[in-house]
Amino acid sequence: MEVTEAFDDRTHAIIPIEGMTCATCAGRVEKALLAEPGVIRAEVNLASENATVEGVAGLLRPADLIVAVRRAGYDADLRTGDVERDRQILAAEEKRLKQETWRMLGAAVLSAPLLLPMVGVEVPAWLQLTLATPVQFILGARFYVGAWKALRARTGNMDLLVVLGTSTAYFYSLYMLFAGHAGEHLYFEAAAVVVTLILVGKWLEVRAKRATTSAIRALMALRPENARVIRDDAEIEVPIAAISPGDIVVVRPGEKLPVDGVVLEGHSEVDESLLTGESQSLSKQAGDLVVGGSVNGSGLLRIKTTLVGEQSTLSRIIALVENAQGKKAPVQRLVDRVAAAFVPIVIVVASAAFFGWWLIAGDLNSGIVAAVAVMVIACPCSLGLATPTALMVGTGAAAKAGILIRDPEALELAHKLDTVVLDKTGTVTEGKPAVTEMLTTGISESELLALTAAAQTGSEHPLAHAVMTKAEGLKLGRLEDFQSHPGMGLTACVAGRQIAIGNRRLLAEKGVRTEYLEAQVAALEERGRTVMWVAALEPQPLLLGAIAVADPIRASAKAAVQNLQRLGLETIMLTGDHERTAAAVAAELGIERVIASVLPGQKAEVVRRLQAEGRTVGMVGDGVNDAPALAAANVGIAMGGGSDVAMQTAGITLMRSDPLLVGDAITVSRATRNKIRQCLFWAFFYNVIGMPLAAFGLLNPMISGAAMALSSVSVVSNALLLRHWRPAAKEGV
């Protein structure tokens, strides 16, 4: 078991499960886990063969969860360590594929001679028995084991149906042989060929399911096993697990970066495409942050390690994708309820077919064949695979494009969005404003700038950064007092002088008259400038001037808005800026509706008001003040360059600050939703059409076995077509 996330008094864990064959197996494991003390929620994903468990920290005991899974008739193990976990996952996949290959080949070799009567070659009854027996009880032993576990748990699964069907054909043929009816048609070939076809289906399914985890395996492959570090003034090679924060790591040209850190020496181009979806390499030099898993270009880098192990960006991305792939989408819960009743329904239909042919038509042989065909063609496996497989491929495709889906519910809901609310600063703009103009009344520009910069010393606000950058080289007064007024500005005492810096609302509250500069400020705002008013508060309120700041619009913002509008979505810009500034930016982007002068605490209320109008709202933001609105929206989308709070709150995180990815997140959601519907159609189609045909004697067991094998394979293969989805952001739309 791997504990992936802990917060407050809850902890999340992912447990790999072995031995599941269909949706009813997944349901049984869920019930076993939910019965354990401390477990709040448990979801089992048949496609990924993982259980995602949420529980109370301190009460959730890994060993108890493993015992519970084994008591339910399945296997689970403990996995520790980042790199070791990855090795185990990859090794287990390879081992299972080899096992399925040998089972399938062995069954095919033994079953092939049993088909010779179809081309006019007689096969003696004793040879049929000799060939069919190892297929039935050795190569097909897995079905008997699974069926026995299901019966012990007082439930049914796909294994039980296979065992009932093939055993009926085998033992009826055995009875006929020893009763002296060897000259009549026997059904050894039906039993053996059905087992073989299902094993072929399982082999194809394992190969196809392995492809669904390609995104995870690609991310795992980014992490090198060893790294060169500087120890005692010497360069030595050590395992990744031996690196600690603060270590100096040397990365040569062409190598993968082993850790997250800060460049101390060197200059190079770094490829982060597999982490962020960004196709262009990024220039890195001393002072720049780098991410483990990136590929170094032509330069030599010395990096000071900041994050290692499970705290690294790469490990957190892998954990997020695994967690999303392990959870259930809302539609899956309906499918689970259907799957829970599936096996009993199949047995009832098979029994009705048997007794109908025997008692009504007087044909015992046809009754046995029909019952076997019904049980063999029924496939709860395809029902269980349809939704999670499509979600796994969809989240994997999104991750490759730099879109991290934290919650499959967000992926499923995103296709319903009809309104997208865009925060302005840091979302459609760069979030790196610069001072462009200054207006003064009675003091010089340098005095105004120095006073404003001193008041904002230590502030992390983007506007403060712009002022501090402009004021470099100026002598600043001592900041003696500071008070923030969210959504309006600040008041401060600089070298004994009380001042206010902010918007009109703040100055009006402090009794400062602004009409002297209103015409000039209005002209600046109409050009898209954000204006900070500066006033002295003592001995009486007095306007000192205004500083205009421009925040460049992101290069892809206009194309992103156009893309959203092509998708049929209304775009709304939400900002705390003045109406004129917001209107100028919106006009340049082609956004028709603007909600401006909104306080940070009011953003969530705006979202709820839009929802009250009957809209399904997606909120896109990057700052701490956007977090409540992201949480209130139907789908929250956080820009990757923003705050951790915003990214933790949102259901979808964009790994790079490119607004084009917003439309991509919605299109991948729509593509995934369509694929889920297609997969569910095929899963139900096979069963709804196949069982009646089998019951009326229109399908023999071998055709039923082939159809059953193909049902799961076709569902998984159809889901894999999602891998061909391509983001507009990558295509430069």
mmCIF file of N, CA, C and O in Angstrom, residues 583-663:
data_model
loop_
_atom_site.group_PDB
_atom_site.id
_atom_site.type_symbol
_atom_site.label_atom_id
_atom_site.label_comp_id
_atom_site.label_asym_id
_atom_site.label_seq_id
_atom_site.Cartn_x
_atom_site.Cartn_y
_atom_site.Cartn_z
ATOM 1 N N ALA A 583 -12.703 46.628 -19.014
ATOM 2 C CA ALA A 583 -13.378 46.697 -20.317
ATOM 3 C C ALA A 583 -12.368 46.778 -21.451
ATOM 4 O O ALA A 583 -12.571 46.196 -22.524
ATOM 5 N N ALA A 584 -11.258 47.501 -21.227
ATOM 6 C CA ALA A 584 -10.237 47.633 -22.270
ATOM 7 C C ALA A 584 -9.586 46.285 -22.560
ATOM 8 O O ALA A 584 -9.377 45.914 -23.725
ATOM 9 N N VAL A 585 -9.265 45.532 -21.505
ATOM 10 C CA VAL A 585 -8.656 44.210 -21.683
ATOM 11 C C VAL A 585 -9.650 43.262 -22.347
ATOM 12 O O VAL A 585 -9.312 42.513 -23.270
ATOM 13 N N ALA A 586 -10.896 43.293 -21.886
ATOM 14 C CA ALA A 586 -11.927 42.409 -22.441
ATOM 15 C C ALA A 586 -12.159 42.689 -23.918
ATOM 16 O O ALA A 586 -12.335 41.763 -24.719
ATOM 17 N N ALA A 587 -12.164 43.975 -24.294
ATOM 18 C CA ALA A 587 -12.383 44.341 -25.698
ATOM 19 C C ALA A 587 -11.268 43.791 -26.577
ATOM 20 O O ALA A 587 -11.515 43.316 -27.697
ATOM 21 N N GLU A 588 -10.039 43.835 -26.074
ATOM 22 C CA GLU A 588 -8.911 43.319 -26.850
ATOM 23 C C GLU A 588 -8.997 41.809 -27.033
ATOM 24 O O GLU A 588 -8.568 41.259 -28.048
ATOM 25 N N LEU A 589 -9.573 41.128 -26.034
ATOM 26 C CA LEU A 589 -9.667 39.674 -26.088
ATOM 27 C C LEU A 589 -10.945 39.179 -26.765
ATOM 28 O O LEU A 589 -11.053 37.999 -27.088
ATOM 29 N N GLY A 590 -11.922 40.056 -26.927
ATOM 30 C CA GLY A 590 -13.186 39.636 -27.510
ATOM 31 C C GLY A 590 -14.166 39.089 -26.496
ATOM 32 O O GLY A 590 -15.107 38.366 -26.848
ATOM 33 N N ILE A 591 -13.971 39.422 -25.212
ATOM 34 C CA ILE A 591 -14.887 39.005 -24.150
ATOM 35 C C ILE A 591 -15.990 40.046 -24.027
ATOM 36 O O ILE A 591 -15.715 41.227 -23.837
ATOM 37 N N GLU A 592 -17.230 39.607 -24.103
ATOM 38 C CA GLU A 592 -18.348 40.551 -24.116
ATOM 39 C C GLU A 592 -18.829 40.944 -22.731
ATOM 40 O O GLU A 592 -19.301 42.051 -22.521
ATOM 41 N N ARG A 593 -18.738 40.046 -21.769
ATOM 42 C CA ARG A 593 -19.273 40.344 -20.441
ATOM 43 C C ARG A 593 -18.137 40.462 -19.431
ATOM 44 O O ARG A 593 -17.273 39.584 -19.340
ATOM 45 N N VAL A 594 -18.144 41.555 -18.669
ATOM 46 C CA VAL A 594 -17.112 41.809 -17.664
ATOM 47 C C VAL A 594 -17.784 42.089 -16.326
ATOM 48 O O VAL A 594 -18.749 42.846 -16.251
ATOM 49 N N ILE A 595 -17.269 41.460 -15.271
ATOM 50 C CA ILE A 595 -17.713 41.761 -13.906
ATOM 51 C C ILE A 595 -16.488 42.309 -13.183
ATOM 52 O O ILE A 595 -15.550 41.566 -12.882
ATOM 53 N N ALA A 596 -16.483 43.616 -12.934
ATOM 54 C CA ALA A 596 -15.293 44.291 -12.409
ATOM 55 C C ALA A 596 -15.539 44.838 -11.003
ATOM 56 O O ALA A 596 -16.656 44.781 -10.468
ATOM 57 N N SER A 597 -14.472 45.378 -10.414
ATOM 58 C CA SER A 597 -14.500 45.978 -9.074
ATOM 59 C C SER A 597 -15.060 45.001 -8.043
ATOM 60 O O SER A 597 -15.827 45.370 -7.142
ATOM 61 N N VAL A 598 -14.655 43.735 -8.170
ATOM 62 C CA VAL A 598 -15.140 42.690 -7.262
ATOM 63 C C VAL A 598 -14.093 42.439 -6.181
ATOM 64 O O VAL A 598 -12.924 42.202 -6.486
ATOM 65 N N LEU A 599 -14.504 42.495 -4.928
ATOM 66 C CA LEU A 599 -13.603 42.191 -3.820
ATOM 67 C C LEU A 599 -13.283 40.699 -3.823
ATOM 68 O O LEU A 599 -14.097 39.876 -4.272
ATOM 69 N N PRO A 600 -12.094 40.316 -3.298
ATOM 70 C CA PRO A 600 -11.720 38.893 -3.308
ATOM 71 C C PRO A 600 -12.785 37.987 -2.693
ATOM 72 O O PRO A 600 -13.077 36.913 -3.215
ATOM 73 N N GLY A 601 -13.367 38.431 -1.592
ATOM 74 C CA GLY A 601 -14.373 37.611 -0.928
ATOM 75 C C GLY A 601 -15.677 37.499 -1.680
ATOM 76 O O GLY A 601 -16.535 36.675 -1.342
ATOM 77 N N GLN A 602 -15.852 38.335 -2.721
ATOM 78 C CA GLN A 602 -17.108 38.329 -3.475
ATOM 79 C C GLN A 602 -17.048 37.446 -4.724
ATOM 80 O O GLN A 602 -18.076 37.215 -5.364
ATOM 81 N N LYS A 603 -15.858 36.971 -5.083
ATOM 82 C CA LYS A 603 -15.728 36.185 -6.311
ATOM 83 C C LYS A 603 -16.555 34.899 -6.250
ATOM 84 O O LYS A 603 -17.214 34.522 -7.221
ATOM 85 N N ALA A 604 -16.525 34.217 -5.114
ATOM 86 C CA ALA A 604 -17.300 32.988 -4.970
ATOM 87 C C ALA A 604 -18.795 33.283 -5.079
ATOM 88 O O ALA A 604 -19.554 32.491 -5.651
ATOM 89 N N GLU A 605 -19.212 34.439 -4.538
ATOM 90 C CA GLU A 605 -20.623 34.812 -4.610
ATOM 91 C C GLU A 605 -21.046 35.071 -6.048
ATOM 92 O O GLU A 605 -22.165 34.731 -6.455
ATOM 93 N N VAL A 606 -20.162 35.658 -6.851
ATOM 94 C CA VAL A 606 -20.457 35.873 -8.269
ATOM 95 C C VAL A 606 -20.678 34.532 -8.971
ATOM 96 O O VAL A 606 -21.613 34.365 -9.758
ATOM 97 N N VAL A 607 -19.807 33.563 -8.671
ATOM 98 C CA VAL A 607 -19.946 32.225 -9.270
ATOM 99 C C VAL A 607 -21.280 31.605 -8.880
ATOM 100 O O VAL A 607 -22.007 31.050 -9.717
ATOM 101 N N ARG A 608 -21.628 31.707 -7.589
ATOM 102 C CA ARG A 608 -22.898 31.128 -7.132
ATOM 103 C C ARG A 608 -24.101 31.839 -7.766
ATOM 104 O O ARG A 608 -25.126 31.212 -8.053
ATOM 105 N N ARG A 609 -23.961 33.130 -8.015
ATOM 106 C CA ARG A 609 -25.045 33.879 -8.647
ATOM 107 C C ARG A 609 -25.250 33.401 -10.096
ATOM 108 O O ARG A 609 -26.380 33.270 -10.567
ATOM 109 N N LEU A 610 -24.161 33.137 -10.779
ATOM 110 C CA LEU A 610 -24.252 32.613 -12.143
ATOM 111 C C LEU A 610 -24.885 31.219 -12.145
ATOM 112 O O LEU A 610 -25.683 30.886 -13.025
ATOM 113 N N GLN A 611 -24.537 30.412 -11.149
ATOM 114 C CA GLN A 611 -25.123 29.072 -11.050
ATOM 115 C C GLN A 611 -26.621 29.159 -10.771
ATOM 116 O O GLN A 611 -27.402 28.341 -11.270
ATOM 117 N N ALA A 612 -27.004 30.171 -9.989
ATOM 118 C CA ALA A 612 -28.429 30.357 -9.689
ATOM 119 C C ALA A 612 -29.224 30.706 -10.947
ATOM 120 O O ALA A 612 -30.442 30.506 -10.993
ATOM 121 N N GLU A 613 -28.531 31.227 -11.972
ATOM 122 C CA GLU A 613 -29.182 31.533 -13.252
ATOM 123 C C GLU A 613 -29.358 30.282 -14.112
ATOM 124 O O GLU A 613 -29.845 30.357 -15.239
ATOM 125 N N GLY A 614 -28.931 29.134 -13.568
ATOM 126 C CA GLY A 614 -29.050 27.883 -14.319
ATOM 127 C C GLY A 614 -27.821 27.533 -15.124
ATOM 128 O O GLY A 614 -27.858 26.623 -15.951
ATOM 129 N N ARG A 615 -26.715 28.232 -14.884
ATOM 130 C CA ARG A 615 -25.491 27.981 -15.642
ATOM 131 C C ARG A 615 -24.638 26.898 -14.964
ATOM 132 O O ARG A 615 -24.661 26.748 -13.744
ATOM 133 N N THR A 616 -23.883 26.182 -15.783
ATOM 134 C CA THR A 616 -22.860 25.274 -15.284
ATOM 135 C C THR A 616 -21.526 25.982 -15.488
ATOM 136 O O THR A 616 -21.118 26.236 -16.626
ATOM 137 N N VAL A 617 -20.867 26.327 -14.380
ATOM 138 C CA VAL A 617 -19.775 27.304 -14.412
ATOM 139 C C VAL A 617 -18.415 26.657 -14.181
ATOM 140 O O VAL A 617 -18.227 25.871 -13.250
ATOM 141 N N GLY A 618 -17.474 27.030 -15.059
ATOM 142 C CA GLY A 618 -16.066 26.713 -14.837
ATOM 143 C C GLY A 618 -15.342 27.986 -14.453
ATOM 144 O O GLY A 618 -15.524 29.023 -15.091
ATOM 145 N N MET A 619 -14.555 27.937 -13.385
ATOM 146 C CA MET A 619 -13.801 29.104 -12.914
ATOM 147 C C MET A 619 -12.319 28.865 -13.147
ATOM 148 O O MET A 619 -11.787 27.812 -12.784
ATOM 149 N N VAL A 620 -11.660 29.847 -13.768
ATOM 150 C CA VAL A 620 -10.226 29.738 -14.048
ATOM 151 C C VAL A 620 -9.506 30.832 -13.278
ATOM 152 O O VAL A 620 -9.812 32.019 -13.446
ATOM 153 N N GLY A 621 -8.558 30.453 -12.421
ATOM 154 C CA GLY A 621 -7.835 31.440 -11.630
ATOM 155 C C GLY A 621 -6.473 30.928 -11.224
ATOM 156 O O GLY A 621 -6.116 29.771 -11.486
ATOM 157 N N ASP A 622 -5.711 31.797 -10.570
ATOM 158 C CA ASP A 622 -4.353 31.404 -10.192
ATOM 159 C C ASP A 622 -3.953 31.832 -8.797
ATOM 160 O O ASP A 622 -2.951 31.362 -8.263
ATOM 161 N N GLY A 623 -4.678 32.734 -8.170
ATOM 162 C CA GLY A 623 -4.235 33.295 -6.898
ATOM 163 C C GLY A 623 -4.946 32.715 -5.690
ATOM 164 O O GLY A 623 -5.948 32.004 -5.804
ATOM 165 N N VAL A 624 -4.413 33.038 -4.512
ATOM 166 C CA VAL A 624 -5.032 32.617 -3.256
ATOM 167 C C VAL A 624 -6.457 33.151 -3.175
ATOM 168 O O VAL A 624 -7.381 32.466 -2.724
ATOM 169 N N ASN A 625 -6.650 34.398 -3.646
ATOM 170 C CA ASN A 625 -7.994 34.988 -3.559
ATOM 171 C C ASN A 625 -8.981 34.349 -4.533
ATOM 172 O O ASN A 625 -10.178 34.610 -4.470
ATOM 173 N N ASP A 626 -8.493 33.507 -5.451
ATOM 174 C CA ASP A 626 -9.390 32.802 -6.371
ATOM 175 C C ASP A 626 -9.870 31.470 -5.804
ATOM 176 O O ASP A 626 -10.801 30.866 -6.342
ATOM 177 N N ALA A 627 -9.226 30.991 -4.735
ATOM 178 C CA ALA A 627 -9.525 29.656 -4.211
ATOM 179 C C ALA A 627 -11.000 29.461 -3.852
ATOM 180 O O ALA A 627 -11.589 28.430 -4.214
ATOM 181 N N PRO A 628 -11.663 30.396 -3.136
ATOM 182 C CA PRO A 628 -13.086 30.184 -2.832
ATOM 183 C C PRO A 628 -13.946 30.067 -4.085
ATOM 184 O O PRO A 628 -14.869 29.249 -4.137
ATOM 185 N N ALA A 629 -13.643 30.877 -5.113
ATOM 186 C CA ALA A 629 -14.417 30.814 -6.354
ATOM 187 C C ALA A 629 -14.151 29.503 -7.089
ATOM 188 O O ALA A 629 -15.061 28.914 -7.684
ATOM 189 N N LEU A 630 -12.906 29.021 -7.055
ATOM 190 C CA LEU A 630 -12.567 27.743 -7.682
ATOM 191 C C LEU A 630 -13.335 26.607 -7.016
ATOM 192 O O LEU A 630 -13.810 25.679 -7.672
ATOM 193 N N ALA A 631 -13.456 26.694 -5.694
ATOM 194 C CA ALA A 631 -14.182 25.659 -4.950
ATOM 195 C C ALA A 631 -15.682 25.739 -5.206
ATOM 196 O O ALA A 631 -16.375 24.716 -5.250
ATOM 197 N N ALA A 632 -16.208 26.956 -5.381
ATOM 198 C CA ALA A 632 -17.649 27.141 -5.582
ATOM 199 C C ALA A 632 -18.092 26.732 -6.977
ATOM 200 O O ALA A 632 -19.239 26.328 -7.177
ATOM 201 N N ALA A 633 -17.194 26.822 -7.959
ATOM 202 C CA ALA A 633 -17.566 26.521 -9.346
ATOM 203 C C ALA A 633 -17.871 25.040 -9.526
ATOM 204 O O ALA A 633 -17.426 24.193 -8.747
ATOM 205 N N ASN A 634 -18.626 24.717 -10.568
ATOM 206 C CA ASN A 634 -18.863 23.312 -10.894
ATOM 207 C C ASN A 634 -17.561 22.607 -11.220
ATOM 208 O O ASN A 634 -17.349 21.457 -10.838
ATOM 209 N N VAL A 635 -16.680 23.324 -11.927
ATOM 210 C CA VAL A 635 -15.330 22.828 -12.209
ATOM 211 C C VAL A 635 -14.351 23.969 -11.994
ATOM 212 O O VAL A 635 -14.467 25.017 -12.631
ATOM 213 N N GLY A 636 -13.393 23.789 -11.091
ATOM 214 C CA GLY A 636 -12.346 24.777 -10.866
ATOM 215 C C GLY A 636 -11.111 24.410 -11.670
ATOM 216 O O GLY A 636 -10.675 23.254 -11.663
ATOM 217 N N ILE A 637 -10.553 25.389 -12.379
ATOM 218 C CA ILE A 637 -9.364 25.157 -13.205
ATOM 219 C C ILE A 637 -8.288 26.137 -12.757
ATOM 220 O O ILE A 637 -8.460 27.354 -12.874
ATOM 221 N N ALA A 638 -7.186 25.612 -12.225
ATOM 222 C CA ALA A 638 -6.113 26.456 -11.701
ATOM 223 C C ALA A 638 -4.957 26.522 -12.679
ATOM 224 O O ALA A 638 -4.553 25.514 -13.256
ATOM 225 N N MET A 639 -4.424 27.736 -12.867
ATOM 226 C CA MET A 639 -3.241 27.917 -13.708
ATOM 227 C C MET A 639 -2.015 27.416 -12.959
ATOM 228 O O MET A 639 -1.825 27.707 -11.769
ATOM 229 N N GLY A 640 -1.161 26.659 -13.656
ATOM 230 C CA GLY A 640 -0.019 26.030 -13.011
ATOM 231 C C GLY A 640 0.990 26.984 -12.414
ATOM 232 O O GLY A 640 1.707 26.634 -11.492
ATOM 233 N N GLY A 641 1.057 28.211 -12.927
ATOM 234 C CA GLY A 641 2.009 29.174 -12.385
ATOM 235 C C GLY A 641 1.488 29.872 -11.148
ATOM 236 O O GLY A 641 2.151 30.732 -10.592
ATOM 237 N N GLY A 642 0.285 29.508 -10.692
ATOM 238 C CA GLY A 642 -0.345 30.191 -9.567
ATOM 239 C C GLY A 642 0.026 29.602 -8.223
ATOM 240 O O GLY A 642 0.994 28.858 -8.072
ATOM 241 N N SER A 643 -0.789 29.930 -7.215
ATOM 242 C CA SER A 643 -0.494 29.515 -5.850
ATOM 243 C C SER A 643 -0.867 28.054 -5.633
ATOM 244 O O SER A 643 -1.723 27.494 -6.305
ATOM 245 N N ASP A 644 -0.202 27.417 -4.634
ATOM 246 C CA ASP A 644 -0.510 26.036 -4.286
ATOM 247 C C ASP A 644 -1.934 25.905 -3.771
ATOM 248 O O ASP A 644 -2.592 24.888 -3.985
ATOM 249 N N VAL A 645 -2.421 26.951 -3.084
ATOM 250 C CA VAL A 645 -3.785 26.905 -2.549
ATOM 251 C C VAL A 645 -4.785 26.776 -3.684
ATOM 252 O O VAL A 645 -5.725 25.973 -3.630
ATOM 253 N N ALA A 646 -4.599 27.569 -4.730
ATOM 254 C CA ALA A 646 -5.503 27.512 -5.883
ATOM 255 C C ALA A 646 -5.464 26.131 -6.522
ATOM 256 O O ALA A 646 -6.500 25.559 -6.871
ATOM 257 N N MET A 647 -4.258 25.562 -6.679
ATOM 258 C CA MET A 647 -4.126 24.266 -7.334
ATOM 259 C C MET A 647 -4.706 23.142 -6.489
ATOM 260 O O MET A 647 -5.235 22.168 -7.011
ATOM 261 N N GLN A 648 -4.604 23.250 -5.153
ATOM 262 C CA GLN A 648 -5.175 22.231 -4.280
ATOM 263 C C GLN A 648 -6.691 22.300 -4.272
ATOM 264 O O GLN A 648 -7.365 21.307 -4.032
ATOM 265 N N THR A 649 -7.254 23.479 -4.512
ATOM 266 C CA THR A 649 -8.707 23.663 -4.474
ATOM 267 C C THR A 649 -9.363 23.209 -5.764
ATOM 268 O O THR A 649 -10.472 22.673 -5.748
ATOM 269 N N ALA A 650 -8.698 23.421 -6.889
ATOM 270 C CA ALA A 650 -9.303 23.160 -8.206
ATOM 271 C C ALA A 650 -9.326 21.674 -8.531
ATOM 272 O O ALA A 650 -8.473 20.907 -8.089
ATOM 273 N N GLY A 651 -10.322 21.272 -9.336
ATOM 274 C CA GLY A 651 -10.399 19.890 -9.788
ATOM 275 C C GLY A 651 -9.454 19.614 -10.939
ATOM 276 O O GLY A 651 -9.079 18.472 -11.192
ATOM 277 N N ILE A 652 -9.068 20.668 -11.667
ATOM 278 C CA ILE A 652 -8.155 20.543 -12.808
ATOM 279 C C ILE A 652 -7.035 21.566 -12.648
ATOM 280 O O ILE A 652 -7.297 22.726 -12.334
ATOM 281 N N THR A 653 -5.802 21.133 -12.840
ATOM 282 C CA THR A 653 -4.657 22.036 -12.774
ATOM 283 C C THR A 653 -3.930 22.032 -14.112
ATOM 284 O O THR A 653 -3.653 20.967 -14.672
ATOM 285 N N LEU A 654 -3.659 23.229 -14.628
ATOM 286 C CA LEU A 654 -2.907 23.367 -15.876
ATOM 287 C C LEU A 654 -1.435 23.507 -15.529
ATOM 288 O O LEU A 654 -1.050 24.420 -14.804
ATOM 289 N N MET A 655 -0.610 22.611 -16.050
ATOM 290 C CA MET A 655 0.794 22.571 -15.651
ATOM 291 C C MET A 655 1.600 23.752 -16.160
ATOM 292 O O MET A 655 2.695 24.012 -15.687
ATOM 293 N N ARG A 656 1.104 24.457 -17.146
ATOM 294 C CA ARG A 656 1.765 25.690 -17.567
ATOM 295 C C ARG A 656 0.701 26.770 -17.729
ATOM 296 O O ARG A 656 -0.473 26.471 -17.960
ATOM 297 N N SER A 657 1.112 28.009 -17.578
ATOM 298 C CA SER A 657 0.162 29.123 -17.575
ATOM 299 C C SER A 657 -0.207 29.531 -18.991
ATOM 300 O O SER A 657 0.148 30.614 -19.454
ATOM 301 N N ASP A 658 -0.920 28.660 -19.660
ATOM 302 C CA ASP A 658 -1.367 28.905 -21.030
ATOM 303 C C ASP A 658 -2.886 28.799 -21.069
ATOM 304 O O ASP A 658 -3.446 27.709 -20.910
ATOM 305 N N PRO A 659 -3.603 29.907 -21.286
ATOM 306 C CA PRO A 659 -5.069 29.864 -21.301
ATOM 307 C C PRO A 659 -5.654 28.927 -22.349
ATOM 308 O O PRO A 659 -6.785 28.483 -22.212
ATOM 309 N N LEU A 660 -4.895 28.609 -23.409
ATOM 310 C CA LEU A 660 -5.389 27.668 -24.410
ATOM 311 C C LEU A 660 -5.712 26.311 -23.804
ATOM 312 O O LEU A 660 -6.572 25.574 -24.299
ATOM 313 N N LEU A 661 -5.022 25.975 -22.705
ATOM 314 C CA LEU A 661 -5.252 24.683 -22.068
ATOM 315 C C LEU A 661 -6.634 24.587 -21.436
ATOM 316 O O LEU A 661 -7.114 23.486 -21.162
ATOM 317 N N VAL A 662 -7.286 25.739 -21.181
ATOM 318 C CA VAL A 662 -8.643 25.710 -20.616
ATOM 319 C C VAL A 662 -9.589 25.028 -21.594
ATOM 320 O O VAL A 662 -10.357 24.128 -21.234
ATOM 321 N N GLY A 663 -9.543 25.459 -22.859
ATOM 322 C CA GLY A 663 -10.369 24.821 -23.878
ATOM 323 C C GLY A 663 -9.985 23.362 -24.078
ATOM 324 O O GLY A 663 -10.855 22.507 -24.289
#
